[in-house]
Amino acid sequence: MTQTLYDKIWEEHQIDFNNDGTSLLYIDRHLIHEVTSPQAFDGLSIENRKIWDKNSIFAVSDHNVPTTDRKFGIKDKISKLQVDTLINNCKKHNINYFDLNNINQGIVHVIGPELGITQPGMTLVCGDSHTSTHGALSSLAFGIGTSDVEHVLATNCINVKKEKNLQININNKLKDFVTSKDLILHIIKSIGTSGATGYTIEFMGECISDLSIESRMTLCNMSIEAGAKSGIIAFDNKTFEYVIDRDYSPNKRYLDSAVKYWETLFSDSNAKFQKTINFNANDIMPQVSWGTSPEMTTDVTGKIPNPEDELNPDKKTSIQRALDYMELKPNQDITSIHLDKIFIGSCTNSRIEDLRQVATVVEGKKIAKNIKQAMIVPGSGHVKAQAEKEGLDKLFIQSGFEWREPGCSMCLGMNEDSLKPYERCASTSNRNFEGRQGDKGRTHLVSPAMAAAAAIKGHFCNVIDVING
């Protein structure tokens, strides 16, 4: 029987099929953080339940943590309480927790892959929607709610309904300084934020094969923004080279059998997908979101849409509301949008590849005078150390950027890093709804290269123009 990659991993982990159409699925890895785990641990305590397999669980604080000097601790009382609660729960249950001063600390979806916790063919969950990131390593990964976090802690299983298969083919290769962030924003604006609802996406084609693993993570990270449960990419030699020799990679004793299984992790040539969508990588330009949803995106050379051109009354209202919130005008050039702040970081774009890309754009240049603040937040202690080893931190600081400690930072405004009302930000994060980065803050989703170029010019511009001087 021919199968998709999603089908293969699902079948390998399905324990039982329930009468309500859901399946009981075994979970190999469970990542937890300070925001969605406290209630789950409380539930275990109330019912006097034990952790099923503490060795399958890895914990880190990332959402609430400060990205400035940490010797002063966490100032916000609620944030401190959440972090302290996670620490105490991990101590109580003897769960592996990466402390703020541990080089392994960072954003949960950055440290999982880089430490080898995420491995091909695994099922992986976390109480965070962007768990789909880990699908870049040929794993089936998805976000879960707090009640499900409790269930997985207690049983290493979850009741979940299987999704349909969506194949997204991207032919040819991306142009210089057009990134996987631009690719996924282009896909989302094309199919909409509900275009993949009810599906798990498998990204395929020449473009995907050409992408690095870190670029693939960006793609899978934002598959959730297209409505998908998960994004996934087949195993290849790049996957193998990325996974081996990491802290939690398979012991050499088991590596041969692991690789034998990993090499089966691809969709069979005549596997059935319920839907297929094709894209041409050559058509894609650097992207900028203009509204309050990732699908409200256009080319950097484009214009803000005019709601009067929209025939659908609901979409017309939605566009007008977004323009009002973002304080933009119909038919306005994207390049005319001036910015207040720049944020480079998040689980979408805070890896070493992203930072090297930024360095290429800003080296020898200074940020524009109208930029009030430009911050670069590495995704983990290891990313920070690597960047400093390469001297990127000095380059960033010389250009006018702030160099921070690892964490989610301004991506979601749940910590000290946030926008003030009406400030406009070029952000490498994944969501741009009203208030995402701070009350009344205005967020434009872009790639690291675009954010860097906008920092230098003070407004959006074609990245290649900045590179060429």
Short mmCIF file of C-alpha atoms in Angstrom, two decimals:
data_model
loop_
_atom_site.label_atom_id
_atom_site.label_comp_id
_atom_site.label_asym_id
_atom_site.label_seq_id
_atom_site.Cartn_x
_atom_site.Cartn_y
_atom_site.Cartn_z
CA MET A 1 0.00 0.00 0.00
CA THR A 2 1.35 3.43 -0.96
CA GLN A 3 1.41 6.07 1.76
CA THR A 4 2.23 9.70 2.34
CA LEU A 5 4.90 10.61 4.87
CA TYR A 6 2.16 11.78 7.24
CA ASP A 7 0.34 8.45 6.87
CA LYS A 8 3.52 6.50 7.64
CA ILE A 9 4.33 8.31 10.88
CA TRP A 10 0.68 8.28 11.96
CA GLU A 11 0.33 4.53 11.40
CA GLU A 12 3.59 3.87 13.26
CA HIS A 13 2.24 5.69 16.35
CA GLN A 14 -1.49 4.88 16.29
CA ILE A 15 -2.41 2.72 19.27
CA ASP A 16 -6.15 2.52 18.78
CA PHE A 17 -8.96 3.96 16.65
CA ASN A 18 -11.82 5.37 18.72
CA ASN A 19 -15.53 5.20 18.00
CA ASP A 20 -15.73 8.99 17.67
CA GLY A 21 -13.31 8.99 14.75
CA THR A 22 -10.26 10.05 16.75
CA SER A 23 -7.18 7.94 17.31
CA LEU A 24 -5.11 7.28 20.39
CA LEU A 25 -1.65 8.35 19.29
CA TYR A 26 1.62 7.63 21.09
CA ILE A 27 3.81 10.70 21.68
CA ASP A 28 7.60 10.33 21.62
CA ARG A 29 8.63 13.81 22.77
CA HIS A 30 6.87 16.39 24.91
CA LEU A 31 8.26 19.92 25.14
CA ILE A 32 6.88 22.19 27.87
CA HIS A 33 7.29 25.84 28.82
CA GLU A 34 6.09 28.12 31.58
CA VAL A 35 2.84 29.42 30.05
CA THR A 36 0.74 26.33 29.25
CA SER A 37 2.07 23.84 31.81
CA PRO A 38 1.05 25.10 35.31
CA GLN A 39 -2.61 24.07 35.03
CA ALA A 40 -1.59 20.69 33.62
CA PHE A 41 0.65 19.95 36.59
CA ASP A 42 -2.10 21.12 38.95
CA GLY A 43 -4.47 18.66 37.30
CA LEU A 44 -2.02 15.82 37.87
CA SER A 45 -1.67 16.79 41.51
CA ILE A 46 -5.43 16.99 42.09
CA GLU A 47 -5.98 13.53 40.59
CA ASN A 48 -2.80 12.15 42.22
CA ARG A 49 -1.42 11.05 38.85
CA LYS A 50 2.23 10.46 38.10
CA ILE A 51 4.34 11.37 35.06
CA TRP A 52 4.38 8.42 32.65
CA ASP A 53 7.87 8.92 31.19
CA LYS A 54 9.89 11.87 32.50
CA ASN A 55 12.70 11.10 30.05
CA SER A 56 10.45 12.04 27.12
CA ILE A 57 9.86 15.54 28.52
CA PHE A 58 12.07 18.61 28.16
CA ALA A 59 11.26 21.95 29.75
CA VAL A 60 12.43 25.53 29.20
CA SER A 61 11.23 29.02 30.07
CA ASP A 62 11.01 31.27 27.02
CA HIS A 63 7.83 33.37 26.75
CA ASN A 64 8.21 35.47 29.90
CA VAL A 65 11.95 35.68 30.30
CA PRO A 66 13.91 38.95 30.12
CA THR A 67 16.27 39.43 27.20
CA THR A 68 18.31 42.12 28.94
CA ASP A 69 20.78 41.50 31.79
CA ARG A 70 19.40 38.52 33.73
CA LYS A 71 21.34 39.04 36.93
CA PHE A 72 18.48 41.25 38.11
CA GLY A 73 15.96 38.43 37.64
CA ILE A 74 12.40 38.73 36.34
CA LYS A 75 10.72 41.98 37.43
CA ASP A 76 7.11 41.25 36.45
CA LYS A 77 5.43 39.31 39.26
CA ILE A 78 3.17 37.21 37.02
CA SER A 79 6.02 36.31 34.69
CA LYS A 80 8.24 35.38 37.64
CA LEU A 81 5.47 33.26 39.13
CA GLN A 82 5.03 31.29 35.90
CA VAL A 83 8.76 30.63 35.56
CA ASP A 84 9.16 29.70 39.24
CA THR A 85 6.16 27.38 38.98
CA LEU A 86 7.72 25.55 36.03
CA ILE A 87 11.02 25.22 37.88
CA ASN A 88 9.28 23.81 40.97
CA ASN A 89 7.17 21.38 38.93
CA CYS A 90 10.25 20.12 37.10
CA LYS A 91 12.10 19.62 40.39
CA LYS A 92 9.14 17.81 41.90
CA HIS A 93 8.83 15.40 38.97
CA ASN A 94 12.55 15.21 38.11
CA ILE A 95 12.02 16.60 34.59
CA ASN A 96 14.92 17.92 32.53
CA TYR A 97 14.74 21.73 32.77
CA PHE A 98 17.12 24.15 31.06
CA ASP A 99 17.73 27.04 33.45
CA LEU A 100 18.02 30.65 32.26
CA ASN A 101 21.78 30.55 32.78
CA ASN A 102 22.20 27.27 30.89
CA ILE A 103 23.55 27.59 27.35
CA ASN A 104 20.79 25.14 26.29
CA GLN A 105 18.11 27.68 27.28
CA GLY A 106 16.22 29.35 24.48
CA ILE A 107 12.96 29.32 22.57
CA VAL A 108 11.41 25.87 22.84
CA HIS A 109 11.16 25.43 19.04
CA VAL A 110 14.78 26.43 18.55
CA ILE A 111 16.39 24.27 21.23
CA GLY A 112 14.40 21.12 20.35
CA PRO A 113 16.01 20.67 16.92
CA GLU A 114 19.45 22.07 17.78
CA LEU A 115 19.91 19.74 20.77
CA GLY A 116 18.75 16.65 18.88
CA ILE A 117 15.63 16.31 21.03
CA THR A 118 13.62 16.45 17.80
CA GLN A 119 14.35 13.46 15.56
CA PRO A 120 12.96 12.15 12.26
CA GLY A 121 9.89 9.93 12.49
CA MET A 122 8.96 11.05 15.98
CA THR A 123 5.67 12.42 17.19
CA LEU A 124 6.24 15.61 19.15
CA VAL A 125 3.84 17.95 20.97
CA CYS A 126 4.02 21.17 22.94
CA GLY A 127 1.46 23.54 24.42
CA ASP A 128 2.27 26.05 21.70
CA SER A 129 0.79 26.37 18.20
CA HIS A 130 4.15 26.75 16.45
CA THR A 131 5.22 23.24 17.38
CA SER A 132 4.74 22.58 13.67
CA THR A 133 8.31 23.95 13.31
CA HIS A 134 9.76 20.51 14.13
CA GLY A 135 8.18 18.96 11.02
CA ALA A 136 11.21 20.28 9.12
CA LEU A 137 13.06 17.28 10.56
CA SER A 138 10.53 14.77 9.20
CA SER A 139 8.70 14.51 12.51
CA LEU A 140 4.96 14.82 13.09
CA ALA A 141 4.71 17.81 15.41
CA PHE A 142 1.71 19.86 16.52
CA GLY A 143 0.53 22.16 19.25
CA ILE A 144 -1.87 21.05 21.98
CA GLY A 145 -4.05 22.69 24.63
CA THR A 146 -3.45 22.68 28.38
CA SER A 147 -5.79 19.76 29.07
CA ASP A 148 -3.93 17.74 26.45
CA VAL A 149 -0.61 18.72 28.05
CA GLU A 150 -1.87 17.07 31.24
CA HIS A 151 -2.99 13.98 29.33
CA VAL A 152 0.38 13.57 27.59
CA LEU A 153 2.26 14.09 30.87
CA ALA A 154 0.22 11.29 32.44
CA THR A 155 0.07 8.82 29.54
CA ASN A 156 2.45 9.80 26.70
CA CYS A 157 -0.63 9.51 24.49
CA ILE A 158 -3.23 11.84 23.02
CA ASN A 159 -6.64 11.44 21.46
CA VAL A 160 -6.57 13.32 18.17
CA LYS A 161 -8.31 13.23 14.81
CA LYS A 162 -6.24 12.50 11.75
CA GLU A 163 -5.98 15.31 9.20
CA LYS A 164 -6.14 15.08 5.43
CA ASN A 165 -3.02 15.28 3.26
CA LEU A 166 -2.15 18.52 1.44
CA GLN A 167 0.77 18.53 -0.98
CA ILE A 168 2.38 21.89 -1.67
CA ASN A 169 4.92 21.72 -4.49
CA ILE A 170 7.35 24.58 -4.96
CA ASN A 171 9.23 24.29 -8.24
CA ASN A 172 12.54 25.99 -9.15
CA LYS A 173 14.66 27.94 -6.67
CA LEU A 174 14.28 31.18 -4.73
CA LYS A 175 16.09 34.28 -5.95
CA ASP A 176 18.94 35.84 -3.97
CA PHE A 177 17.74 37.42 -0.71
CA VAL A 178 14.30 35.91 -1.13
CA THR A 179 13.91 33.56 1.81
CA SER A 180 11.70 30.77 3.11
CA LYS A 181 9.89 33.44 5.17
CA ASP A 182 8.97 35.19 1.94
CA LEU A 183 7.94 31.83 0.51
CA ILE A 184 5.56 30.95 3.34
CA LEU A 185 4.07 34.48 3.42
CA HIS A 186 3.51 34.20 -0.34
CA ILE A 187 1.80 30.82 0.15
CA ILE A 188 -0.43 32.14 2.93
CA LYS A 189 -1.52 35.24 0.98
CA SER A 190 -2.33 32.90 -1.94
CA ILE A 191 -4.38 30.24 -0.13
CA GLY A 192 -5.51 32.27 2.89
CA THR A 193 -5.23 31.61 6.61
CA SER A 194 -7.88 28.88 6.33
CA GLY A 195 -6.55 27.41 3.07
CA ALA A 196 -5.00 24.41 4.83
CA THR A 197 -7.57 23.94 7.58
CA GLY A 198 -8.16 20.23 8.17
CA TYR A 199 -4.85 19.27 6.57
CA THR A 200 -1.27 18.44 7.34
CA ILE A 201 0.95 20.04 4.70
CA GLU A 202 3.85 18.22 3.11
CA PHE A 203 6.16 20.70 1.39
CA MET A 204 7.81 19.21 -1.69
CA GLY A 205 9.67 20.15 -4.87
CA GLU A 206 13.05 21.41 -6.06
CA CYS A 207 12.83 24.56 -3.95
CA ILE A 208 12.36 22.55 -0.74
CA SER A 209 15.26 20.24 -1.55
CA ASP A 210 17.41 23.31 -2.06
CA LEU A 211 16.51 24.86 1.32
CA SER A 212 18.62 24.40 4.43
CA ILE A 213 17.07 22.71 7.46
CA GLU A 214 16.80 26.04 9.27
CA SER A 215 14.92 27.54 6.31
CA ARG A 216 12.63 24.52 6.31
CA MET A 217 11.89 25.17 9.98
CA THR A 218 10.66 28.67 9.11
CA LEU A 219 8.38 27.17 6.48
CA CYS A 220 6.92 24.53 8.80
CA ASN A 221 6.71 27.04 11.66
CA MET A 222 4.20 29.16 9.76
CA SER A 223 2.21 26.31 8.24
CA ILE A 224 -0.09 26.79 11.23
CA GLU A 225 -0.79 30.34 9.95
CA ALA A 226 -2.26 28.78 6.82
CA GLY A 227 -4.67 26.80 9.00
CA ALA A 228 -2.77 23.49 8.95
CA LYS A 229 -2.33 21.25 11.97
CA SER A 230 1.26 20.48 10.96
CA GLY A 231 3.83 21.03 8.27
CA ILE A 232 6.24 18.26 7.34
CA ILE A 233 9.18 17.68 4.98
CA ALA A 234 10.69 14.37 3.86
CA PHE A 235 13.97 13.03 5.20
CA ASP A 236 17.04 13.58 3.02
CA ASN A 237 20.81 13.88 3.41
CA LYS A 238 20.47 17.42 4.78
CA THR A 239 18.21 16.08 7.53
CA PHE A 240 20.75 13.38 8.38
CA GLU A 241 23.66 15.84 8.51
CA TYR A 242 21.68 18.15 10.77
CA VAL A 243 20.49 15.50 13.22
CA ILE A 244 23.66 13.50 13.92
CA ASP A 245 26.19 14.34 16.64
CA ARG A 246 23.88 16.51 18.72
CA ASP A 247 23.44 16.25 22.49
CA TYR A 248 20.38 14.02 22.33
CA SER A 249 21.00 12.31 18.98
CA PRO A 250 20.73 8.51 18.96
CA ASN A 251 23.61 6.68 20.58
CA LYS A 252 26.03 5.18 18.05
CA ARG A 253 24.84 1.80 19.23
CA TYR A 254 21.38 2.52 17.80
CA LEU A 255 22.27 4.88 14.96
CA ASP A 256 22.26 2.29 12.15
CA SER A 257 18.75 1.09 12.98
CA ALA A 258 17.58 4.69 13.40
CA VAL A 259 18.92 5.68 9.98
CA LYS A 260 17.34 2.62 8.41
CA TYR A 261 13.96 3.86 9.65
CA TRP A 262 14.65 7.51 8.79
CA GLU A 263 15.35 6.59 5.18
CA THR A 264 11.74 5.39 4.82
CA LEU A 265 10.40 8.82 5.76
CA PHE A 266 9.15 10.10 2.43
CA SER A 267 5.86 9.94 0.53
CA ASP A 268 5.63 7.09 -1.93
CA SER A 269 5.68 8.20 -5.57
CA ASN A 270 2.00 7.44 -6.16
CA ALA A 271 0.75 8.28 -2.67
CA LYS A 272 -2.67 9.90 -2.54
CA PHE A 273 -3.02 13.53 -1.44
CA GLN A 274 -6.50 14.98 -0.99
CA LYS A 275 -5.28 18.29 -2.38
CA THR A 276 -2.24 19.51 -4.33
CA ILE A 277 -1.17 23.14 -4.85
CA ASN A 278 1.77 24.23 -6.99
CA PHE A 279 3.98 27.32 -6.73
CA ASN A 280 6.90 28.66 -8.75
CA ALA A 281 9.75 29.91 -6.57
CA ASN A 282 10.91 32.21 -9.38
CA ASP A 283 7.71 34.26 -9.02
CA ILE A 284 8.35 35.18 -5.39
CA MET A 285 9.60 38.59 -4.28
CA PRO A 286 10.47 39.80 -0.76
CA GLN A 287 7.18 40.00 1.14
CA VAL A 288 5.70 42.50 3.62
CA SER A 289 2.45 42.06 5.53
CA TRP A 290 0.37 45.25 5.52
CA GLY A 291 -2.64 44.21 7.63
CA THR A 292 -3.59 42.29 10.75
CA SER A 293 -3.40 38.75 9.36
CA PRO A 294 -0.52 36.92 7.63
CA GLU A 295 -2.66 36.61 4.50
CA MET A 296 -2.73 40.41 4.27
CA THR A 297 0.65 40.43 2.54
CA THR A 298 2.07 41.73 -0.72
CA ASP A 299 5.36 42.11 -2.58
CA VAL A 300 7.65 44.85 -1.29
CA THR A 301 7.23 46.50 -4.70
CA GLY A 302 3.44 46.37 -4.36
CA LYS A 303 0.71 48.62 -2.99
CA ILE A 304 -1.82 48.50 -0.16
CA PRO A 305 -5.11 47.12 -1.54
CA ASN A 306 -8.17 49.29 -1.95
CA PRO A 307 -11.22 47.90 -0.12
CA GLU A 308 -13.44 49.45 -2.80
CA ASP A 309 -11.99 46.96 -5.28
CA GLU A 310 -13.20 44.01 -3.18
CA LEU A 311 -16.59 42.56 -4.19
CA ASN A 312 -17.01 40.34 -1.11
CA PRO A 313 -18.58 42.60 1.58
CA ASP A 314 -16.98 40.68 4.47
CA LYS A 315 -13.51 40.93 2.94
CA LYS A 316 -14.12 44.58 2.15
CA THR A 317 -14.94 45.27 5.80
CA SER A 318 -11.94 43.24 6.95
CA ILE A 319 -9.54 45.17 4.70
CA GLN A 320 -10.93 48.51 5.84
CA ARG A 321 -10.65 47.57 9.51
CA ALA A 322 -7.04 46.47 8.98
CA LEU A 323 -6.20 49.73 7.20
CA ASP A 324 -7.78 51.73 10.02
CA TYR A 325 -5.85 49.83 12.68
CA MET A 326 -2.55 49.98 10.78
CA GLU A 327 -3.16 53.64 9.76
CA LEU A 328 -2.47 52.97 6.11
CA LYS A 329 -4.15 54.25 2.97
CA PRO A 330 -5.54 52.37 -0.06
CA ASN A 331 -3.10 52.16 -2.98
CA GLN A 332 -0.22 53.35 -0.78
CA ASP A 333 3.21 52.06 -1.85
CA ILE A 334 4.67 49.52 0.57
CA THR A 335 8.01 51.31 0.26
CA SER A 336 6.42 54.50 1.65
CA ILE A 337 5.80 52.86 5.04
CA HIS A 338 8.21 54.28 7.63
CA LEU A 339 8.97 52.37 10.81
CA ASP A 340 9.59 53.00 14.50
CA LYS A 341 11.09 49.70 15.61
CA ILE A 342 12.76 46.57 14.25
CA PHE A 343 12.47 43.13 15.85
CA ILE A 344 14.60 40.24 14.63
CA GLY A 345 13.97 37.04 16.56
CA SER A 346 11.17 34.57 17.49
CA CYS A 347 10.81 30.82 16.88
CA THR A 348 10.37 31.67 13.20
CA ASN A 349 13.59 33.56 12.51
CA SER A 350 16.19 33.57 15.31
CA ARG A 351 18.64 30.89 14.21
CA ILE A 352 22.25 31.38 13.19
CA GLU A 353 21.36 31.31 9.49
CA ASP A 354 18.92 34.19 10.06
CA LEU A 355 21.52 36.23 11.90
CA ARG A 356 24.16 35.66 9.23
CA GLN A 357 21.66 36.89 6.68
CA VAL A 358 21.09 40.06 8.71
CA ALA A 359 24.84 40.61 9.00
CA THR A 360 25.21 40.44 5.21
CA VAL A 361 22.67 43.25 4.83
CA VAL A 362 23.83 45.61 7.60
CA GLU A 363 27.60 45.20 7.60
CA GLY A 364 29.27 48.60 7.42
CA LYS A 365 25.96 50.45 7.60
CA LYS A 366 24.00 52.31 10.30
CA ILE A 367 20.32 52.09 11.13
CA ALA A 368 18.20 55.09 10.05
CA LYS A 369 17.64 57.99 12.46
CA ASN A 370 13.86 57.47 12.56
CA ILE A 371 14.29 53.95 13.99
CA LYS A 372 13.75 54.32 17.76
CA GLN A 373 14.89 50.80 18.59
CA ALA A 374 16.25 47.83 16.68
CA MET A 375 16.79 44.60 18.58
CA ILE A 376 18.22 41.23 17.64
CA VAL A 377 17.26 38.36 19.93
CA PRO A 378 18.99 35.00 19.33
CA GLY A 379 16.84 31.92 19.63
CA SER A 380 19.05 30.08 22.11
CA GLY A 381 22.24 30.22 24.12
CA HIS A 382 23.97 28.19 21.44
CA VAL A 383 22.88 30.57 18.68
CA LYS A 384 24.08 33.51 20.78
CA ALA A 385 27.46 31.86 21.41
CA GLN A 386 27.93 30.99 17.72
CA ALA A 387 27.05 34.51 16.61
CA GLU A 388 29.52 35.98 19.10
CA LYS A 389 32.20 33.52 17.99
CA GLU A 390 31.73 34.81 14.43
CA GLY A 391 31.77 38.44 15.59
CA LEU A 392 28.21 39.09 14.45
CA ASP A 393 27.28 40.69 17.76
CA LYS A 394 29.92 43.41 17.33
CA LEU A 395 28.78 44.03 13.76
CA PHE A 396 25.15 44.37 14.91
CA ILE A 397 26.04 46.74 17.76
CA GLN A 398 28.19 48.90 15.47
CA SER A 399 25.21 49.20 13.12
CA GLY A 400 22.98 50.39 15.98
CA PHE A 401 21.17 47.19 16.95
CA GLU A 402 20.67 45.96 20.51
CA TRP A 403 22.09 42.46 21.10
CA ARG A 404 19.91 40.55 23.54
CA GLU A 405 19.67 37.31 25.56
CA PRO A 406 17.63 34.35 24.18
CA GLY A 407 13.85 34.31 24.50
CA CYS A 408 10.55 34.92 22.73
CA SER A 409 10.98 38.66 23.37
CA MET A 410 8.84 41.07 21.36
CA CYS A 411 7.20 38.35 19.27
CA LEU A 412 4.19 38.28 21.58
CA GLY A 413 4.53 41.13 24.07
CA MET A 414 4.31 38.79 27.09
CA ASN A 415 7.50 40.13 28.63
CA GLU A 416 9.30 43.46 29.04
CA ASP A 417 9.86 43.74 25.27
CA SER A 418 6.79 45.21 23.61
CA LEU A 419 5.59 47.99 21.35
CA LYS A 420 4.09 51.16 22.75
CA PRO A 421 0.68 52.22 21.41
CA TYR A 422 0.74 53.13 17.71
CA GLU A 423 4.40 52.19 17.18
CA ARG A 424 5.09 50.47 13.88
CA CYS A 425 7.45 47.50 13.75
CA ALA A 426 9.10 45.37 11.07
CA SER A 427 9.05 41.97 12.76
CA THR A 428 10.41 38.54 11.87
CA SER A 429 7.79 36.85 14.03
CA ASN A 430 4.77 34.89 12.80
CA ARG A 431 1.60 36.75 13.81
CA ASN A 432 0.40 40.30 13.30
CA PHE A 433 -3.09 40.47 14.81
CA GLU A 434 -4.17 43.58 16.70
CA GLY A 435 -2.07 44.03 19.84
CA ARG A 436 0.18 41.03 19.15
CA GLN A 437 3.40 42.87 20.04
CA GLY A 438 1.83 45.34 22.45
CA ASP A 439 -1.37 47.31 22.96
CA LYS A 440 -2.27 49.12 19.70
CA GLY A 441 1.12 48.16 18.25
CA ARG A 442 1.36 47.73 14.49
CA THR A 443 3.24 44.71 13.18
CA HIS A 444 4.55 44.04 9.68
CA LEU A 445 5.75 40.45 9.13
CA VAL A 446 8.96 40.19 7.11
CA SER A 447 12.09 38.10 6.66
CA PRO A 448 15.30 38.83 8.59
CA ALA A 449 16.85 40.28 5.42
CA MET A 450 13.87 42.60 4.89
CA ALA A 451 13.86 43.68 8.56
CA ALA A 452 17.56 44.47 8.31
CA ALA A 453 17.13 46.45 5.09
CA ALA A 454 14.20 48.38 6.57
CA ALA A 455 16.33 49.22 9.62
CA ILE A 456 19.01 50.74 7.39
CA LYS A 457 16.59 52.72 5.20
CA GLY A 458 13.99 53.53 7.88
CA HIS A 459 11.25 52.23 5.59
CA PHE A 460 10.51 49.12 3.54
CA CYS A 461 12.60 48.64 0.44
CA ASN A 462 13.82 45.88 -1.83
CA VAL A 463 16.61 44.06 0.03
CA ILE A 464 18.80 43.85 -3.05
CA ASP A 465 18.83 47.66 -3.29
CA VAL A 466 20.41 47.89 0.17
CA ILE A 467 22.92 45.15 -0.64
CA ASN A 468 23.97 47.01 -3.78
CA GLY A 469 24.28 50.26 -1.88
#
